[in-house]
CSV table of C-alpha atoms in Angstrom, one decimal:
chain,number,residue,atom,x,y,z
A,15,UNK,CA,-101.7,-81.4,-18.0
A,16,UNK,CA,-101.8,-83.1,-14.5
A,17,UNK,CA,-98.2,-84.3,-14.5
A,18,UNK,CA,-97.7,-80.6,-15.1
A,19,UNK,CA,-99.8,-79.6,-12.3
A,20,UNK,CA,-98.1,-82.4,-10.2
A,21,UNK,CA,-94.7,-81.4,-10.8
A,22,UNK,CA,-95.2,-77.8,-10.1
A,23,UNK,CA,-97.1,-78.7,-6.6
A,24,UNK,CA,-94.5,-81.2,-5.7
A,25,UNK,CA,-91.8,-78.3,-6.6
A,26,UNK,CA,-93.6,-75.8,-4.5
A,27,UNK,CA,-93.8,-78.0,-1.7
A,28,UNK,CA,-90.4,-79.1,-1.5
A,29,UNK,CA,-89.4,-75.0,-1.8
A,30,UNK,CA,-91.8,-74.5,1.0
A,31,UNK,CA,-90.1,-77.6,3.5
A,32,UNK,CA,-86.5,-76.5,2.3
A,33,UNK,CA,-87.2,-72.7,3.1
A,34,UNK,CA,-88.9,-73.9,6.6
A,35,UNK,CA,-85.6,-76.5,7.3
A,36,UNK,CA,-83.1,-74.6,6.2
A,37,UNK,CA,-84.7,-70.4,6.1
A,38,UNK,CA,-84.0,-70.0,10.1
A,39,UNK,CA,-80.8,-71.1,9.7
A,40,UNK,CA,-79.7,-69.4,6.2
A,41,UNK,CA,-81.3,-65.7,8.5
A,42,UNK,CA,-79.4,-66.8,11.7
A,43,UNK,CA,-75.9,-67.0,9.1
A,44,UNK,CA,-76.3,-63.7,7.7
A,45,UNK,CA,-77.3,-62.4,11.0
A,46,UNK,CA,-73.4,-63.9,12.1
A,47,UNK,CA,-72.1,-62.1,9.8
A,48,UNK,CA,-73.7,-58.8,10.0
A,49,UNK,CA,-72.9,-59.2,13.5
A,50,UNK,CA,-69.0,-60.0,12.6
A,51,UNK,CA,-68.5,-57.4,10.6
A,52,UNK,CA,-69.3,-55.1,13.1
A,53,UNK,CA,-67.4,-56.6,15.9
A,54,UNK,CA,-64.5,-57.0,13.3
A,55,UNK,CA,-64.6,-52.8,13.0
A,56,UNK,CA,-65.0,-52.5,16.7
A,57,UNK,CA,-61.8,-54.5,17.4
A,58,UNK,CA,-59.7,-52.8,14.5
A,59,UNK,CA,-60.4,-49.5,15.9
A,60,UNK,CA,-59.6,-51.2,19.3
A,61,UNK,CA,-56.6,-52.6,18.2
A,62,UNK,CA,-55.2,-49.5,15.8
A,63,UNK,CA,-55.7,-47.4,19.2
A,64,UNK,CA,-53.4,-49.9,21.0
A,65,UNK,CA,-51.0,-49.9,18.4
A,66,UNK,CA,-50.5,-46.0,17.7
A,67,UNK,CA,-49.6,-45.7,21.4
A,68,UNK,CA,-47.3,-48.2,20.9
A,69,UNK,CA,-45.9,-45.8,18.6
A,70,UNK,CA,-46.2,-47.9,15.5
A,71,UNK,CA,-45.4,-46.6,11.7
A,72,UNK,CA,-49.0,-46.0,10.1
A,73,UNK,CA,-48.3,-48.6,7.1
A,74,UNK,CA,-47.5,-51.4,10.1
A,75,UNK,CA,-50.9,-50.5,12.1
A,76,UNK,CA,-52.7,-50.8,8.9
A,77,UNK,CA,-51.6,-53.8,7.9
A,78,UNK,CA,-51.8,-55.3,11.9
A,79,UNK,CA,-55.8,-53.8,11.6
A,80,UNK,CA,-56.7,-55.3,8.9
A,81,UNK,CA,-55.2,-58.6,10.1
A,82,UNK,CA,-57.3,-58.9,13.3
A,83,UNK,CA,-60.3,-57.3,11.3
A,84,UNK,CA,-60.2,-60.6,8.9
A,85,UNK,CA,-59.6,-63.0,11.4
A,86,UNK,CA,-62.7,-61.3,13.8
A,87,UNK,CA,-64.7,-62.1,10.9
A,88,UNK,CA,-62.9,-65.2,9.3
A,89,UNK,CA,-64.3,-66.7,13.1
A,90,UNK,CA,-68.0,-65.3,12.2
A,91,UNK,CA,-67.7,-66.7,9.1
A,92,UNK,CA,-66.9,-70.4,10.7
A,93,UNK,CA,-69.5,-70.1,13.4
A,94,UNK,CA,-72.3,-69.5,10.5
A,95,UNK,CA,-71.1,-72.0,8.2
A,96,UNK,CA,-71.7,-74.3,11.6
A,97,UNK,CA,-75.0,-73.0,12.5
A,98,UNK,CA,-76.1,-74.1,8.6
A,99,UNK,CA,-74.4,-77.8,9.2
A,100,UNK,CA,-71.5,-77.4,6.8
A,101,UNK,CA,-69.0,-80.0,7.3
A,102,UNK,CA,-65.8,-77.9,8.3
A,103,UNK,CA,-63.2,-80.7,7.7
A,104,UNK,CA,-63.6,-81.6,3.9
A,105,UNK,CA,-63.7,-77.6,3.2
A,106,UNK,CA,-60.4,-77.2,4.8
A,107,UNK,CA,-58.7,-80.3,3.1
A,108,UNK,CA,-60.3,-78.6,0.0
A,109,UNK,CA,-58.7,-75.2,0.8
A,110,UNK,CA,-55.7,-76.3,1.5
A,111,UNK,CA,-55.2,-78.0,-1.4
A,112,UNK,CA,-56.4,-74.8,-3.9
A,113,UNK,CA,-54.5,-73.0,-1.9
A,114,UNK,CA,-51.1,-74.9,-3.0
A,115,UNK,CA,-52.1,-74.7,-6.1
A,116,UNK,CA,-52.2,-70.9,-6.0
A,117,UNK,CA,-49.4,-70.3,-4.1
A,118,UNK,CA,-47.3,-72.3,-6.7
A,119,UNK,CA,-49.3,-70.2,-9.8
A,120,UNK,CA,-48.5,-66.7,-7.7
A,121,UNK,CA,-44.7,-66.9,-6.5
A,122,UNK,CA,-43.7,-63.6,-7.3
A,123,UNK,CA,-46.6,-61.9,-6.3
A,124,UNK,CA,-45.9,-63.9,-2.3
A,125,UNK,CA,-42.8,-62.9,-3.2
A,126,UNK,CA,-43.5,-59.5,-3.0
A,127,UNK,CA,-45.9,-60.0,-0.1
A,128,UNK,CA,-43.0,-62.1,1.8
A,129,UNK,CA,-40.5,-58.5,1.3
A,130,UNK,CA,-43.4,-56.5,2.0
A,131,UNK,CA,-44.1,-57.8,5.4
A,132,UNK,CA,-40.1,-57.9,6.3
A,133,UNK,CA,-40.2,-54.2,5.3
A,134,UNK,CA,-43.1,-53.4,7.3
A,135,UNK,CA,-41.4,-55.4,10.4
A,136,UNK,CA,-37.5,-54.5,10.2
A,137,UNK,CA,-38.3,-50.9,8.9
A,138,UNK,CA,-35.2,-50.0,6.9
A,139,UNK,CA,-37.1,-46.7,5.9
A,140,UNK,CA,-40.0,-44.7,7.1
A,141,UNK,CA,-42.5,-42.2,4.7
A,142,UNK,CA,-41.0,-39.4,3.4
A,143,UNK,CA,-37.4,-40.1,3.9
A,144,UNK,CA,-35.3,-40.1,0.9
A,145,UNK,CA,-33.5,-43.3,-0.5
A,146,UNK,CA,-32.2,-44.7,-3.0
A,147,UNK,CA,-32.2,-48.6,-4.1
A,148,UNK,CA,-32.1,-50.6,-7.2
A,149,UNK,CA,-30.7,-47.9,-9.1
A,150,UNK,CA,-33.5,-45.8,-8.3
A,151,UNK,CA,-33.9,-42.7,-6.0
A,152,UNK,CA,-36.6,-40.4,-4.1
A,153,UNK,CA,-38.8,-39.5,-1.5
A,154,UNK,CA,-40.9,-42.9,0.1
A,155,UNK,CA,-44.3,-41.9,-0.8
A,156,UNK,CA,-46.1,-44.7,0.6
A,157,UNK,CA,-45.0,-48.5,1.9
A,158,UNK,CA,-47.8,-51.1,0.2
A,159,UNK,CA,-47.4,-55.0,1.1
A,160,UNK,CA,-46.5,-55.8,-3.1
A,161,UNK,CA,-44.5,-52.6,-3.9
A,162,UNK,CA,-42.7,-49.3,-2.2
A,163,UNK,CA,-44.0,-46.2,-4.1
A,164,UNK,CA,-41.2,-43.4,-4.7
A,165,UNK,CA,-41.5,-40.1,-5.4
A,166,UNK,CA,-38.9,-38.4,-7.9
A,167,UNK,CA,-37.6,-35.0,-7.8
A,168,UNK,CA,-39.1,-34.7,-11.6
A,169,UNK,CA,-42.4,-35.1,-10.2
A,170,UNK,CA,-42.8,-38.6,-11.6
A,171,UNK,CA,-43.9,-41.4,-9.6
A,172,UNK,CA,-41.4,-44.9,-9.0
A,173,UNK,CA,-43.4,-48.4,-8.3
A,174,UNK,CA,-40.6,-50.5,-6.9
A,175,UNK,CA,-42.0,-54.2,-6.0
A,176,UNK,CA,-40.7,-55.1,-2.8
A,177,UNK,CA,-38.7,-58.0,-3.6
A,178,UNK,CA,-36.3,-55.9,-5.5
A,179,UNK,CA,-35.7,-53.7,-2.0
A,180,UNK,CA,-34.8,-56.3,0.5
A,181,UNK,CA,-31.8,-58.1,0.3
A,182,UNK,CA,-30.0,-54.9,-2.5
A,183,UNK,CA,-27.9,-52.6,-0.3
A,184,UNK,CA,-30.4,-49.3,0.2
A,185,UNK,CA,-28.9,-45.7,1.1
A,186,UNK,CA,-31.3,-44.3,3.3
A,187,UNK,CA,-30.5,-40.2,2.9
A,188,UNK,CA,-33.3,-39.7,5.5
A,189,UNK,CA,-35.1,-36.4,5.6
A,190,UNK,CA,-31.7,-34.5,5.1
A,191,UNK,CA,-29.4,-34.1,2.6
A,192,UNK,CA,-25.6,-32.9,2.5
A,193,UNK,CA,-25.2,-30.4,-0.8
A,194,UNK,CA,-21.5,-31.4,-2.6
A,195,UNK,CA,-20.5,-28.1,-4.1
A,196,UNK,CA,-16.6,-28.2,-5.4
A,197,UNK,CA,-15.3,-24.0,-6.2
A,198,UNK,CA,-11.9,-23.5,-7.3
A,199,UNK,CA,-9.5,-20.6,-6.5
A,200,UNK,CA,-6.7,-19.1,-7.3
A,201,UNK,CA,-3.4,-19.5,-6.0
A,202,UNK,CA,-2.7,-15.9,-4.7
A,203,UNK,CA,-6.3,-15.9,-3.5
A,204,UNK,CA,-6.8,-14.8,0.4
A,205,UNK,CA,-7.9,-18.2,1.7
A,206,UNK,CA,-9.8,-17.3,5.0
A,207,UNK,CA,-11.1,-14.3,3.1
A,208,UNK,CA,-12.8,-16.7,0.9
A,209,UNK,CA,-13.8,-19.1,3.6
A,210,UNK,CA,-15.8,-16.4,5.3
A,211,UNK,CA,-17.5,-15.2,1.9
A,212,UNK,CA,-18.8,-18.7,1.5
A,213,UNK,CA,-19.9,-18.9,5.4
A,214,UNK,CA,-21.3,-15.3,5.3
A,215,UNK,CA,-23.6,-16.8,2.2
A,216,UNK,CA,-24.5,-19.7,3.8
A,217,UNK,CA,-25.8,-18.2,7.0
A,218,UNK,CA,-27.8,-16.1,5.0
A,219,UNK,CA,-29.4,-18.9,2.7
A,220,UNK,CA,-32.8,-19.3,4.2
A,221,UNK,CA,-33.2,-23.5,3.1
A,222,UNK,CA,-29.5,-24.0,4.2
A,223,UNK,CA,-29.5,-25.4,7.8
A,224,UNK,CA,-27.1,-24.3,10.7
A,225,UNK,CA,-27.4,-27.7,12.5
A,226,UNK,CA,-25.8,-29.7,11.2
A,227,UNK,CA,-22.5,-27.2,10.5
A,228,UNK,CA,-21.8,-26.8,7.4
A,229,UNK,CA,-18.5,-28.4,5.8
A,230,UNK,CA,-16.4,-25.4,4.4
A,231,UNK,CA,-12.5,-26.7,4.0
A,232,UNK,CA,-9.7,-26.4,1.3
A,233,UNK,CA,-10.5,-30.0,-0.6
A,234,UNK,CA,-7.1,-30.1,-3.2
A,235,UNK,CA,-4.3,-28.5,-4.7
A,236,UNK,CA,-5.4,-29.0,-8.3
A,237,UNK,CA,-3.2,-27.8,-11.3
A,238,UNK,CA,-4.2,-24.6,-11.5
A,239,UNK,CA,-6.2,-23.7,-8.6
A,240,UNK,CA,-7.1,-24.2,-5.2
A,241,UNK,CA,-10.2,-26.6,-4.4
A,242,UNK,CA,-12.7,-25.7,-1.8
A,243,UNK,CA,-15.5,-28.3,-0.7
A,244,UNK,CA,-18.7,-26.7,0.1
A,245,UNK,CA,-21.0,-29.3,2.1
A,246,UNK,CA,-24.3,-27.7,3.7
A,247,UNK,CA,-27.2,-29.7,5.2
A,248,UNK,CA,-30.6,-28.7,3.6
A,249,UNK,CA,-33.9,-30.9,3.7
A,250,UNK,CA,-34.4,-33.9,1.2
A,251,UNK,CA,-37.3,-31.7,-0.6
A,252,UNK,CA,-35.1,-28.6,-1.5
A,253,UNK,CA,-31.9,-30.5,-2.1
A,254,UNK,CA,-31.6,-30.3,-5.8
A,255,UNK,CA,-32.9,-26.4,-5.9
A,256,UNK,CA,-30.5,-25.3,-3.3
A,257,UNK,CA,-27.6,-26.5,-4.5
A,258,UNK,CA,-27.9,-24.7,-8.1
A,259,UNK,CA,-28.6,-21.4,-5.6
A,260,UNK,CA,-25.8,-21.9,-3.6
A,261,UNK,CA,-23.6,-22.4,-6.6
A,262,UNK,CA,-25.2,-19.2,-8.0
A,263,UNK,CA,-24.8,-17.6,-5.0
A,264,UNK,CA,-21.1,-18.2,-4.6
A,265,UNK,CA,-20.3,-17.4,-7.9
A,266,UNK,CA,-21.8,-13.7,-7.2
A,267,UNK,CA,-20.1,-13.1,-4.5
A,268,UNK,CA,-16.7,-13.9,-5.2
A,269,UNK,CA,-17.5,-11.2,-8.1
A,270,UNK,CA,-18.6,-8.8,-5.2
A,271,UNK,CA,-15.5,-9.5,-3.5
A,272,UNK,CA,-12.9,-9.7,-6.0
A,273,UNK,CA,-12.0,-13.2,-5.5
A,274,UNK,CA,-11.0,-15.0,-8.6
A,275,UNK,CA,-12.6,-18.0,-10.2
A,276,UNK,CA,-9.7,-19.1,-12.6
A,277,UNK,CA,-9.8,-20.9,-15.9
A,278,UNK,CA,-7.6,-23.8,-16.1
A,279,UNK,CA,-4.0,-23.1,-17.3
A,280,UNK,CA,-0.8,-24.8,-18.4
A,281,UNK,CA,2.4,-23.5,-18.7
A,282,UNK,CA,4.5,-25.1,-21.7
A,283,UNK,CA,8.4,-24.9,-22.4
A,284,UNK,CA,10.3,-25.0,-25.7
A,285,UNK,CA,13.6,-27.0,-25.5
A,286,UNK,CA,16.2,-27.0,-27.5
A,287,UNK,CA,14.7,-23.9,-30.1
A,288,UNK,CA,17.0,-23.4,-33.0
């Protein structure tokens, strides 16, 4: 029972000198840190200020923010760890050599953080333009350091990981698009008369835009008609619904106007009937 006693009174008195040696300290750390973390804020906002004057893409000046807001209080972190006597020197050997270790288990994800910064930097497309890469297509949602998030024009989402975007060859439609509507004619058809029936339309189309002009020429002299090329600028969002009302709205008025659609035709000869 008195070793018992003993044991417990030596314990309590070696909590009580460790909590006086090292209790000032241990506060003085957390009061670093506390104190970091709000400088760390203070600078980001600072800095994200700095940078959107610059006139920086939002994804870049988020990524630049949180940068400067971990190394703020990555230097907080080092001046507590030296207030509580922590030997800096073995703990970075030590780091570096987990971190080896991990950067050899995690390739593809650095991989992906490797593109995502050269996206961020080079900026071979912005939010909300339209592109398409890796045999993919739609609207950039948003620009993350791992992956490129796409939006489809079936409402569905598209995760891309960013090493599969840099280095392929990317079409970068931009906000705009340039409608590819083909019509065919026929032969005794008034050409300009049909010309102006397609611009009259197109003026009148409230999604189509007048600037950039719209591309309105004979295209080919197919077998049984004459091709006309109908190209009209419209935004990225209302590409795919525009073009089925411009084909819709051509179709009616050629009807209106008399001007014949024909179905394909070829002539065959006999020779030589008994």
């Amino acid at each position: 029972m008195d070793e018992q006693l003993q044991t417990l009174a030596y314990a309590k008195k070696t909590a009580i000198e460790l909590a006086v040696q090292f209790g000032p300290k241990l506060l003085v750390a957390l009061l670093i840190l506390v104190a970091g973390y709000y400088v760390g804020r203070w600078v980001g906002r600072l800095t994200d200020s700095m940078l959107a004057k610059l006139g920086l893409d939002e994804p870049l000046r988020v990524l630049l923010v949180r940068i400067v807001r971990i190394l703020v209080l990555g230097l907080f972190f080092i001046m507590a760890l030296q207030n509580l006597g922590v030997q800096l020197l073995p703990l970075i050997a030590g780091l570096g050599v987990a971190g080896a270790g991990v950067a050899l288990a995690m390739q593809g994800v650095l991989g992906n953080l490797a593109a995502g910064l050269t996206i961020l930097f080079t900026r071979p497309f912005h939010m909300g333009e339209y592109i398409s890469i890796a045999e993919e297509e739609g609207m950039v949602e948003d620009i993350k350091l791992f992956h490129t998030v796409l939006s489809h024009p079936d409402r569905s989402r598209i995760v891309i990981p960013n090493r599969k975007i840099v280095g392929e060859i990317l079409h970068n439609f931009g906000t705009l698009r340039q409608l590819d509507v083909v019509v065919n004619v026929a032969y005794n058809t008034d050409i300009p008369q049909a010309l102006a029936a397609i611009r009259d339309l197109l003026a009148a189309h409230p999604k189509i835009l007048q600037e950039p002009e719209p591309f309105i020429r004979v295209l080919a002299l197919a077998d049984s008609s004459v091709q006309i090329a109908i190209r009209p600028w419209t935004t990225a969002v209302d590409f795919y619904a525009t073009a089925g009302d411009v084909t819709q709205a051509v179709l009616e008025t050629f009807r209106d106007r008399g001007i014949t659609i024909p179905f394909p035709q070829r002539e065959v000869r006999l020779l030589g009937a008994a």
